[in-house]
mmCIF file of C-alpha atoms and ligand atoms in Angstrom:
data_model
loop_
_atom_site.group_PDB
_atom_site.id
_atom_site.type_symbol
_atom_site.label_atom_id
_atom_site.label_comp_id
_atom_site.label_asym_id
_atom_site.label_seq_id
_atom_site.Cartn_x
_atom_site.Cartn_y
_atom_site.Cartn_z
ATOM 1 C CA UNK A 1 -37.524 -12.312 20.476
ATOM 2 C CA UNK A 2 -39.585 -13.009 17.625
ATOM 3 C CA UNK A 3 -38.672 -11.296 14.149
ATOM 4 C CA UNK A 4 -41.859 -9.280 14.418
ATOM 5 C CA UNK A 5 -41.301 -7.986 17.805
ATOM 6 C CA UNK A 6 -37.455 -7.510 16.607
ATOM 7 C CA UNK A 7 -38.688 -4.921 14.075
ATOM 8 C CA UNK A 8 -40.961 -3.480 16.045
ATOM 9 C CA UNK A 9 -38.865 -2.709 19.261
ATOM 10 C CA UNK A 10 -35.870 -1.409 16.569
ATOM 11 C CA UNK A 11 -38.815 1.198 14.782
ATOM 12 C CA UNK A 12 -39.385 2.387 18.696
ATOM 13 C CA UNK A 13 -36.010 2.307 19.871
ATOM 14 C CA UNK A 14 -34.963 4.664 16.615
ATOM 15 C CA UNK A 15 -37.730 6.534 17.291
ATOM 16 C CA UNK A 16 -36.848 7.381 20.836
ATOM 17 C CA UNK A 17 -32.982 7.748 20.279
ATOM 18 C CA UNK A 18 -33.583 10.089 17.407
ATOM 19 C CA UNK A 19 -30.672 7.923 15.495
ATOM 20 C CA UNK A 20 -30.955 6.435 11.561
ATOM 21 C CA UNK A 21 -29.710 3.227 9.904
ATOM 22 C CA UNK A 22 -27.533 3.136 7.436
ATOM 23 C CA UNK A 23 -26.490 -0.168 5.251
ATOM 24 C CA UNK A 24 -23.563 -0.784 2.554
ATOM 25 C CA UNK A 25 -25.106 -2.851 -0.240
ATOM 26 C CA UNK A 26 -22.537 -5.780 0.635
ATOM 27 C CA UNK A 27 -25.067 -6.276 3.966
ATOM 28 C CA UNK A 28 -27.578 -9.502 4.011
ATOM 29 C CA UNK A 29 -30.838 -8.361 2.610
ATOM 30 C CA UNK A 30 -32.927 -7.885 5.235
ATOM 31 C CA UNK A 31 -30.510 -5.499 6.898
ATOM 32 C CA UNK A 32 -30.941 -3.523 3.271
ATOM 33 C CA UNK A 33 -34.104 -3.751 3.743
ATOM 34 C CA UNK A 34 -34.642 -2.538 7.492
ATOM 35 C CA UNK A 35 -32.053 0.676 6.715
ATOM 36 C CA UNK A 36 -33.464 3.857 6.048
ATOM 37 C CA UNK A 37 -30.335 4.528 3.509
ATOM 38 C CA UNK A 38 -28.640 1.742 2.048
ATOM 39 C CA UNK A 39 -25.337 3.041 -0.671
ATOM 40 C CA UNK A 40 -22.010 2.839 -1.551
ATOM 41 C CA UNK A 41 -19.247 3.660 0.491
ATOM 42 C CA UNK A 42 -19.570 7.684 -1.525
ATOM 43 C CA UNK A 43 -23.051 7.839 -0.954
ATOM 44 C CA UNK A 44 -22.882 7.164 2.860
ATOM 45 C CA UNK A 45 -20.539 9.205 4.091
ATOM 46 C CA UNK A 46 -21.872 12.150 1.881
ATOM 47 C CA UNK A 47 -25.002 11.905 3.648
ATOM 48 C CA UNK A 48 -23.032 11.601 6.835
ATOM 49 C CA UNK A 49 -21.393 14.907 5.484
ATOM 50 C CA UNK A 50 -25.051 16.259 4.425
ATOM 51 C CA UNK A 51 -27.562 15.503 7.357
ATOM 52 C CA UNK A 52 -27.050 16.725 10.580
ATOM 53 C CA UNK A 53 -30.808 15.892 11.927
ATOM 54 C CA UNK A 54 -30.037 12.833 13.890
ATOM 55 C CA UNK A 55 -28.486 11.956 16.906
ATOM 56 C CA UNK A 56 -27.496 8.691 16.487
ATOM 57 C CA UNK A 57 -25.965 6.819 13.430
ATOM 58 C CA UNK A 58 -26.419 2.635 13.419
ATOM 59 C CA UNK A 59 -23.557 2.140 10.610
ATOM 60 C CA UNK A 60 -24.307 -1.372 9.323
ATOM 61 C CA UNK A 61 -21.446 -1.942 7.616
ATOM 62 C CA UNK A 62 -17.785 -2.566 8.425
ATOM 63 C CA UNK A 63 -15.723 -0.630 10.986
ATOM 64 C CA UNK A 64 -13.759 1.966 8.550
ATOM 65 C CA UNK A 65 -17.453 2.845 6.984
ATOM 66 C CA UNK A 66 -18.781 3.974 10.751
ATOM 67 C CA UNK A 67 -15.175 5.535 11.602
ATOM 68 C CA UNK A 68 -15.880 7.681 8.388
ATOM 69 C CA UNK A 69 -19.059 8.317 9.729
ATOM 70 C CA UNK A 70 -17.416 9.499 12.734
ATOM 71 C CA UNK A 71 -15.109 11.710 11.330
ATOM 72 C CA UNK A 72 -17.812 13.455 8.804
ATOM 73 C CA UNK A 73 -20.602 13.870 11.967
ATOM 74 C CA UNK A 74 -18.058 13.666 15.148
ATOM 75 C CA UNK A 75 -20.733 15.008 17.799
ATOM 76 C CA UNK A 76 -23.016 12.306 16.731
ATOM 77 C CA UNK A 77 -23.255 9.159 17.969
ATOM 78 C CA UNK A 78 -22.076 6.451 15.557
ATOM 79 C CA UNK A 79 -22.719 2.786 16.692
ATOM 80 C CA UNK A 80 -21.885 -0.721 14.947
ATOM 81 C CA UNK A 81 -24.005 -3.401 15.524
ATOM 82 C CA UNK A 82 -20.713 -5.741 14.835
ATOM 83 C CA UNK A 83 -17.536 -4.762 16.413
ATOM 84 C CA UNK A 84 -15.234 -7.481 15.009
ATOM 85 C CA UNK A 85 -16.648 -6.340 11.534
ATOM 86 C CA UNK A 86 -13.219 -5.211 9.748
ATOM 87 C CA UNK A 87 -12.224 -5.235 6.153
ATOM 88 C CA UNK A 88 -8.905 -6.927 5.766
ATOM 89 C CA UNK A 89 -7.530 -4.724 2.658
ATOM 90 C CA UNK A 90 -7.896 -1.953 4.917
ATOM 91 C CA UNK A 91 -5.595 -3.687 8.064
ATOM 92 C CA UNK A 92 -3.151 -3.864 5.453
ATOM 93 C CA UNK A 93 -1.589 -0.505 6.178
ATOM 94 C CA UNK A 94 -0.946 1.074 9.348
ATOM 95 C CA UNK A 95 -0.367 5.272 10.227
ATOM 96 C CA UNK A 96 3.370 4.139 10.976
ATOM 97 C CA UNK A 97 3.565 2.147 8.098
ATOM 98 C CA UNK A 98 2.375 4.938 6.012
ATOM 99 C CA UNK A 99 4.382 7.510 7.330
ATOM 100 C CA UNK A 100 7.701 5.629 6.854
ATOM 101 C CA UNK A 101 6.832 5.328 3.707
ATOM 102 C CA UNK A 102 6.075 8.839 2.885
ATOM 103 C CA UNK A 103 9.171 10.263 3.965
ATOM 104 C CA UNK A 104 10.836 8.216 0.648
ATOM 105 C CA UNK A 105 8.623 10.827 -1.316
ATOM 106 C CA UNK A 106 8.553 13.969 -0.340
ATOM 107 C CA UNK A 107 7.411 15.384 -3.437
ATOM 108 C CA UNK A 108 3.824 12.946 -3.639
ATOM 109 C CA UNK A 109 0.268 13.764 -2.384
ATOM 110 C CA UNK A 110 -1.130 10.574 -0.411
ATOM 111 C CA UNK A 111 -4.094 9.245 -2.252
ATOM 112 C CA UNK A 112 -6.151 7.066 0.485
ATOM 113 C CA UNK A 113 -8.764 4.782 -0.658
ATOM 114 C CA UNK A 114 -11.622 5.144 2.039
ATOM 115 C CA UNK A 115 -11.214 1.467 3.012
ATOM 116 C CA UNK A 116 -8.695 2.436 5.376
ATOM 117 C CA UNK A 117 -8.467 3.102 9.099
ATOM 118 C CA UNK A 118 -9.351 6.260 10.572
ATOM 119 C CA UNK A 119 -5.532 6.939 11.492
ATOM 120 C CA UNK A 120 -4.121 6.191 7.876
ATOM 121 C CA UNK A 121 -6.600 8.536 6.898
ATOM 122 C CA UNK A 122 -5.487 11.090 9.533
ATOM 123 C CA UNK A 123 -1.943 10.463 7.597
ATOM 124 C CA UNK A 124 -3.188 11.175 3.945
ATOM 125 C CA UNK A 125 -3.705 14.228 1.813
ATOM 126 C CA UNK A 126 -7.156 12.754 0.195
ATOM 127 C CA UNK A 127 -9.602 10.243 0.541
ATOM 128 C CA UNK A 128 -11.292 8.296 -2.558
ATOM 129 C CA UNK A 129 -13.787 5.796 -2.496
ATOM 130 C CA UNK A 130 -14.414 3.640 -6.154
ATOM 131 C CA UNK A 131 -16.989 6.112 -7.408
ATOM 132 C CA UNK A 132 -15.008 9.162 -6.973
ATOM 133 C CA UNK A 133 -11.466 8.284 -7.213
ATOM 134 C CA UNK A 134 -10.602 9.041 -11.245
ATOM 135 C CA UNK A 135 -12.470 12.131 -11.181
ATOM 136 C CA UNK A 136 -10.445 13.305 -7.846
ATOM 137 C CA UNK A 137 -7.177 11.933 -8.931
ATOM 138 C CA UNK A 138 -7.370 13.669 -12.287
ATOM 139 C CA UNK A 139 -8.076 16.674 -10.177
ATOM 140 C CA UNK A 140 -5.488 16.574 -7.941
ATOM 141 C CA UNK A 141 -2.723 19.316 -8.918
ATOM 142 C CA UNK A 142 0.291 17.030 -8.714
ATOM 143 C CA UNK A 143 2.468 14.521 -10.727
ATOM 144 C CA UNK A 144 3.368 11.855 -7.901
ATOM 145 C CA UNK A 145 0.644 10.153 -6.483
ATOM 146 C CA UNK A 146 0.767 7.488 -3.321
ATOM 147 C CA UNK A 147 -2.083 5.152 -3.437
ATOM 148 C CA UNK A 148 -3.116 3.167 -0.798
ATOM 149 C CA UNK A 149 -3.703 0.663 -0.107
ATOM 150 C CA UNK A 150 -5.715 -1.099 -2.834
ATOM 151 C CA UNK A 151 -2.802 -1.993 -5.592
ATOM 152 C CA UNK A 152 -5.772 -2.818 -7.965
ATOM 153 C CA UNK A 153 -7.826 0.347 -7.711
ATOM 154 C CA UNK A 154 -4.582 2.173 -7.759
ATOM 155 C CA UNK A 155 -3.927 0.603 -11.147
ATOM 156 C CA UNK A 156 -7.123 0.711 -12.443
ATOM 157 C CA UNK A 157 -6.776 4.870 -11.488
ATOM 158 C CA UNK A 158 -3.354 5.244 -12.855
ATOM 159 C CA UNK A 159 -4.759 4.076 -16.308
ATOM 160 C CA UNK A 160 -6.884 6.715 -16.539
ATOM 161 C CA UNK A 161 -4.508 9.262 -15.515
ATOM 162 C CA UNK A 162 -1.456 9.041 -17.619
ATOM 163 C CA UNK A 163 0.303 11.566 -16.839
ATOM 164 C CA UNK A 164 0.780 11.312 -13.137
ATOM 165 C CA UNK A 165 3.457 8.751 -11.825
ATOM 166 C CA UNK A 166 1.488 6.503 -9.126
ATOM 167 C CA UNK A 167 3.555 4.857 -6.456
ATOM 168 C CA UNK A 168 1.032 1.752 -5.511
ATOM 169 C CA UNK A 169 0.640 0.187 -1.957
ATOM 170 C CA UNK A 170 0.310 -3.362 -2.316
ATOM 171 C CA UNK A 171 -2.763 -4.339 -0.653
ATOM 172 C CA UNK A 172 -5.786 -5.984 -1.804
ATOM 173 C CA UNK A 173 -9.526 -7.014 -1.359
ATOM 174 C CA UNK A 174 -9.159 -11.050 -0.416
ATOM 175 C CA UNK A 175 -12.554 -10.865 -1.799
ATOM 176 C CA UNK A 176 -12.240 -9.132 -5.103
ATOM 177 C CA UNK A 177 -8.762 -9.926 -5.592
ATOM 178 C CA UNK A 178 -9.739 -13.504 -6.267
ATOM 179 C CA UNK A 179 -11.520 -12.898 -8.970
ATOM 180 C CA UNK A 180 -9.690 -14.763 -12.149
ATOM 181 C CA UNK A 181 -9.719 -14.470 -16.220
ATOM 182 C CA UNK A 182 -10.137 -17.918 -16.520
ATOM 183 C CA UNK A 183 -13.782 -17.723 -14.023
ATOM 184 C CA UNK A 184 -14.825 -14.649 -16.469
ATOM 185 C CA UNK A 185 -13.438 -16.608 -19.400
ATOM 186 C CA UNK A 186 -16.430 -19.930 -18.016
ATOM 187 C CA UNK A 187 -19.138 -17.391 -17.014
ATOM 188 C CA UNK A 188 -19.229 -15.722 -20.240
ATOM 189 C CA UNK A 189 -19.109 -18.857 -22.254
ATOM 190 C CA UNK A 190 -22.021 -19.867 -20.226
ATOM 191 C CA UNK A 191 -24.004 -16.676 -20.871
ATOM 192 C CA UNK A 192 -23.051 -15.498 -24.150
ATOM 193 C CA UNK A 193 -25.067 -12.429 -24.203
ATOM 194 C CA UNK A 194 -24.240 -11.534 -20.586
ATOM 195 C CA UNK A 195 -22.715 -7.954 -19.694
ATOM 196 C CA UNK A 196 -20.004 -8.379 -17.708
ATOM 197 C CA UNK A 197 -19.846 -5.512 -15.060
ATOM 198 C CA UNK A 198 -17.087 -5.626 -12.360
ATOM 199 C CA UNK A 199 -15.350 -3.959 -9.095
ATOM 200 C CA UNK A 200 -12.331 -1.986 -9.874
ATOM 201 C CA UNK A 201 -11.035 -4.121 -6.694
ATOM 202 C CA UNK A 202 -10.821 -6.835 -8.879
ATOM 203 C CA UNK A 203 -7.304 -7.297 -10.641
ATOM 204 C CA UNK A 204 -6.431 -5.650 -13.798
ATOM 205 C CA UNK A 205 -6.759 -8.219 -16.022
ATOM 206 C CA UNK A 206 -10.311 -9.459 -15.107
ATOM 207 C CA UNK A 207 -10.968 -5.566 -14.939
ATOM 208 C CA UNK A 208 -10.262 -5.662 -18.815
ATOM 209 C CA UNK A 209 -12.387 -8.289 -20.068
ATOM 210 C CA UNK A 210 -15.560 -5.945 -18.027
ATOM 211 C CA UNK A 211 -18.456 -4.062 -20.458
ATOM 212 C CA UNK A 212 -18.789 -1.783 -17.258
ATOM 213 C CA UNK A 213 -16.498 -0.597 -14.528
ATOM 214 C CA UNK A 214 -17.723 1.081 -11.611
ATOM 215 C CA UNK A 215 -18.498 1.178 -7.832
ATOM 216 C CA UNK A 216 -21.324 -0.969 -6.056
ATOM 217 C CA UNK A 217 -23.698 1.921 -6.815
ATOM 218 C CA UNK A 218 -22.314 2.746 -10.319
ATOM 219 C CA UNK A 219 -22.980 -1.144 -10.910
ATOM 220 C CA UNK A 220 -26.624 -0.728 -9.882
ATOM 221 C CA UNK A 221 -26.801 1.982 -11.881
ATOM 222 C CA UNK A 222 -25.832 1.012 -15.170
ATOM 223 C CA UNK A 223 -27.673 -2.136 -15.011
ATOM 224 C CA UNK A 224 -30.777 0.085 -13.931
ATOM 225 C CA UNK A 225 -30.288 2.336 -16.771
ATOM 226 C CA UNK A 226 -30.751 -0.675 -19.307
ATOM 227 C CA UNK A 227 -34.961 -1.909 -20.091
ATOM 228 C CA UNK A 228 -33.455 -5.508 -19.287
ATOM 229 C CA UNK A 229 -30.734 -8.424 -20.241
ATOM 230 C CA UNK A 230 -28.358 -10.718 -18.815
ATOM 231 C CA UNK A 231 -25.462 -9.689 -16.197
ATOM 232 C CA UNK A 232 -22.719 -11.641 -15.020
ATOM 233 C CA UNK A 233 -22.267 -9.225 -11.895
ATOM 234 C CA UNK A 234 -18.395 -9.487 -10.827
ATOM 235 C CA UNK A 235 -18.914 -7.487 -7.013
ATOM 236 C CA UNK A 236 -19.712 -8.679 -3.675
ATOM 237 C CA UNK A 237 -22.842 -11.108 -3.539
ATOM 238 C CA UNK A 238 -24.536 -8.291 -1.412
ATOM 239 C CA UNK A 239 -25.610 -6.166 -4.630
ATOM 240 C CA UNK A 240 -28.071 -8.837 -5.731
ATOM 241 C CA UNK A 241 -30.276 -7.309 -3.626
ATOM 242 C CA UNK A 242 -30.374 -3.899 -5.222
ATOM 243 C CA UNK A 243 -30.171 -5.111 -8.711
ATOM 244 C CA UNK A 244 -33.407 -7.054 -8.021
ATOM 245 C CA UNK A 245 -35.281 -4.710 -6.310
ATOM 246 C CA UNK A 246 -35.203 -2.585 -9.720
ATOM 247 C CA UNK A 247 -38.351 -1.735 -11.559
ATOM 248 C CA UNK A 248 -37.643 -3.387 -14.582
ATOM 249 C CA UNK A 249 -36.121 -6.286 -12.574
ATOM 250 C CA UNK A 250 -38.509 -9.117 -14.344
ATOM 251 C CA UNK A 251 -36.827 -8.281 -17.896
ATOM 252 C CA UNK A 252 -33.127 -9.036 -16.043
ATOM 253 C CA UNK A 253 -31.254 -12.147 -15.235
ATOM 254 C CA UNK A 254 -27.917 -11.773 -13.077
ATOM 255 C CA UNK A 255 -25.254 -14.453 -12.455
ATOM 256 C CA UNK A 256 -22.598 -13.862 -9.895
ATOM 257 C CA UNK A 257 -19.093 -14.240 -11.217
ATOM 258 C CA UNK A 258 -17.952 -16.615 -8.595
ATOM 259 C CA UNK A 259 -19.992 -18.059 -5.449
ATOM 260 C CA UNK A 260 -16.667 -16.793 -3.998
ATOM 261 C CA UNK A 261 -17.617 -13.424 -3.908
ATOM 262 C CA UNK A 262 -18.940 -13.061 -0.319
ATOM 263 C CA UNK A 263 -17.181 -10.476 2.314
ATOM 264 C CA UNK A 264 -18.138 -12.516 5.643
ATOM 265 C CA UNK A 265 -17.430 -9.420 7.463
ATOM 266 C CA UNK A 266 -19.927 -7.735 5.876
ATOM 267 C CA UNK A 267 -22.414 -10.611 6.246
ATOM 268 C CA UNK A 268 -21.970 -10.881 10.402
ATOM 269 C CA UNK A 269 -24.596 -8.039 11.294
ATOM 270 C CA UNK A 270 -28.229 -9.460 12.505
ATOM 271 C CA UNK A 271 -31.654 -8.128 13.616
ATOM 272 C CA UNK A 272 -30.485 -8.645 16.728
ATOM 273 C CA UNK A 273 -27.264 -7.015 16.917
ATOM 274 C CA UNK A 274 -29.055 -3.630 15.074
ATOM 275 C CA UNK A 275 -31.632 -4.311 18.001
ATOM 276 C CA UNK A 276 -28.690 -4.749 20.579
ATOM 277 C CA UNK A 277 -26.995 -1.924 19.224
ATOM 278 C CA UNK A 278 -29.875 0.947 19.463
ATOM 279 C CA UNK A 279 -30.891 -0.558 22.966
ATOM 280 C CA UNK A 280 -27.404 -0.602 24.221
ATOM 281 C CA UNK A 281 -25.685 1.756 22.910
ATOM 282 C CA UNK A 282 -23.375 -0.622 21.346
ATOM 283 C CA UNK A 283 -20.392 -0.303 19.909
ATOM 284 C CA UNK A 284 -19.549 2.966 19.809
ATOM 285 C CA UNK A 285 -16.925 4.911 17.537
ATOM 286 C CA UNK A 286 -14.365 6.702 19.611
ATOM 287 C CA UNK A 287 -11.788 8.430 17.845
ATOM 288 C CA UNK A 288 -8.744 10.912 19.244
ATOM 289 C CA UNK A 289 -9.771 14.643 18.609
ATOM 290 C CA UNK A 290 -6.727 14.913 16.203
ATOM 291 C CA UNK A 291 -7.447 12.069 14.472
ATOM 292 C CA UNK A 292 -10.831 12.828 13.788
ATOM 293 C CA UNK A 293 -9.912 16.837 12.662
ATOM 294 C CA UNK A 294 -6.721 15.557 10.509
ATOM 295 C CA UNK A 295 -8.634 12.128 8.732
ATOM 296 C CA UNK A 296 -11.924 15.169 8.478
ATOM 297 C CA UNK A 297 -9.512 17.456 6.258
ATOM 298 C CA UNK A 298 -8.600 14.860 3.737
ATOM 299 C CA UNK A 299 -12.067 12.735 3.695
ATOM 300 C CA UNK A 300 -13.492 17.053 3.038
ATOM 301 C CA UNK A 301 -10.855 17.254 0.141
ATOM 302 C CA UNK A 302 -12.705 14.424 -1.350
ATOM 303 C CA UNK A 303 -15.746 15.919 -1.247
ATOM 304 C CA UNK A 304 -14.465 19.369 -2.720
ATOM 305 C CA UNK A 305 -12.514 17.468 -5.359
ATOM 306 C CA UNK A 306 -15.565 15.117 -6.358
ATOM 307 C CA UNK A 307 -17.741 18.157 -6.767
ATOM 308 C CA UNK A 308 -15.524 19.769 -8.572
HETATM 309 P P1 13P B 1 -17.918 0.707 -2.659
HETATM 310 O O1 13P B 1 -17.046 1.873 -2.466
HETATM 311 O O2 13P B 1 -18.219 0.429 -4.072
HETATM 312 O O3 13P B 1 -19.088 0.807 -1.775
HETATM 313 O O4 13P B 1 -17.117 -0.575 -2.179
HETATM 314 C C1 13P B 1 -16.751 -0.736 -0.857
HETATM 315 C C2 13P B 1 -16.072 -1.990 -0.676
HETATM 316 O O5 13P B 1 -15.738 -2.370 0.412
HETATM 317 C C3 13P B 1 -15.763 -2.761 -1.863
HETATM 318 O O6 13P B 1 -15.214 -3.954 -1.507
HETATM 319 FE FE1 SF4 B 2 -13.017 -5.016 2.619
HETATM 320 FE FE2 SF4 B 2 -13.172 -6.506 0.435
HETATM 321 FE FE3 SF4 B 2 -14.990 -6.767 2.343
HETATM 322 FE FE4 SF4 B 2 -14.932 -4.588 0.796
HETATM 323 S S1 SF4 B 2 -15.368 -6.664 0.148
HETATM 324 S S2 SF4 B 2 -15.184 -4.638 3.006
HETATM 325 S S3 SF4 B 2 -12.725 -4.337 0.522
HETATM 326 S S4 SF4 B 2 -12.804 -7.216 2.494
#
């Protein structure tokens, strides 16, 4: 089928199945641009949380952003147009993993990034994503804190909260976690005047030498909250998009830390497989009932601690 006719035949078939797309800001740009909501990992599952007038969610993203989905809106349909779309950092802990470990600490609340499977979420206390997770650690009523699984969030977190004693998983974003001082050290000698804004995935060290921390939207935010300048932009490639599609976007120049910063599993989805996906019903997010009410209670303790 012709890209036209691709476009077309998606606008009917969401039309007909009542269903909406939504796109993480890591997806190519013309998925952005075909969603009806494009965010952050917060800001999609909040309006997961928030709108209950579809049928059918297309989650372009990677599989723990359409389980969340799942959990916030379980009698909806929530599709992926890419099954084999994962995110390594979060196959780095497993439910049995995480319970054997929690049994060494009785005393601790499990803190659960939201890049994590539905059934380690079932297993934790509360969910965080990057834009939320200093404000709902700080407002967690407890001194021992598990994190998992992202070691370099978790540190990043445990900065800010200094009087809570953080027990850190030790996974990582292959992606982010690449990220070195010596690259940031080169890009800023190139560009001078650059602001250097960066992932709290990243490792601490490279998180140090940032003008401005923050999630994928937080990123987008703070550069769209400056009249212009130069940005050396230290995220997945994916937020280029965004950042140019800002009004002021003529006044800004942005240079990606590393060419190395591209999540291929977020980069797999296609017209087609959105097209497959609405036509076919493909592949949907089935989740055990308790799995769905117990990861539901935590990923809701976000929310209440976030708004807090
Ligand atoms: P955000 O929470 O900023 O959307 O990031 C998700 C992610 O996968 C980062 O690698
Ligand atoms: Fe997972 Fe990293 Fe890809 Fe984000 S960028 S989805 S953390 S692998």
């Amino acid at each position: 089928m012709e890209r036209k006719e691709l476009l077309c035949e998606i606008k009917r078939l969401k039309k007909e199945k009542n269903a909406i797309i939504l796109a993480h800001t890591y997806q190519p740009a013309e998925i952005q641009e075909l969603a009806d909501k494009t965010g952050d990992s917060y800001a999609l599952s909040k309006f997961c949380a928030d709108n209950s007038e579809y049928d059918t969610i297309v989650f372009c993203g990677v599989h723990f952003m359409a389980e969340s989905a799942k959990i916030l809106s379980p009698e909806k349909k929530v599709l992926i147009p890419e099954k084999d779309a994962g995110c390594p950092m979060a196959d780095m802990v497993t439910a049995e993993q995480l319970r054997e470990f929690k049994k060494q600490y009785p005393g601790a609340v499990v803190v659960t990034y939201i890049n994590s499977s539905a059934a380690v979420k079932a297993e934790s206390d509360v969910i965080v994503t990057s834009s939320n997770a200093v404000k709902v650690v700080k407002n967690i009523d407890a001194k021992e804190i598990i994190f998992v699984p992202d070691k370099n969030l978790g540190s990043y977190v445990a900065k800010q909260c200094p009087d809570k004693k953080f027990i850190l998983w030790q996974g990582y974003c292959p992606v982010h976690n690449k990220m070195t001082v010596e690259a940031v050290k080169a890009a800023k000698e190139a560009h001078p005047e650059a602001k250097f804004m960066v992932h709290p995935e990243c490792p601490g060290e490279v998180v140090a030498m940032a003008d401005f921390v923050g999630s994928t939207k937080a990123i987008i935010d703070y550069a769209a909250s400056l009249e212009g300048g130069e940005f050396i932009v230290g995220t997945e490639k994916g937020v280029l998009h965004p950042l140019s599609c800002d009004k002021n976007a003529e006044k800004k120049l942005y240079h990606l830390l590393s060419e190395e910063l591209i999540c291929e599993d977020m980069k797999i989805t296609t017209l087609e497989s959105v097209y497959r996906c609405l036509k076919d019903e493909t592949h949907e997010m089935i989740l055990e009932k308790d799995v769905i009410e117990n990861a539901a209670k935590a990923l809701n303790e976000m929310l209440r601690l976030a708004e807090k």
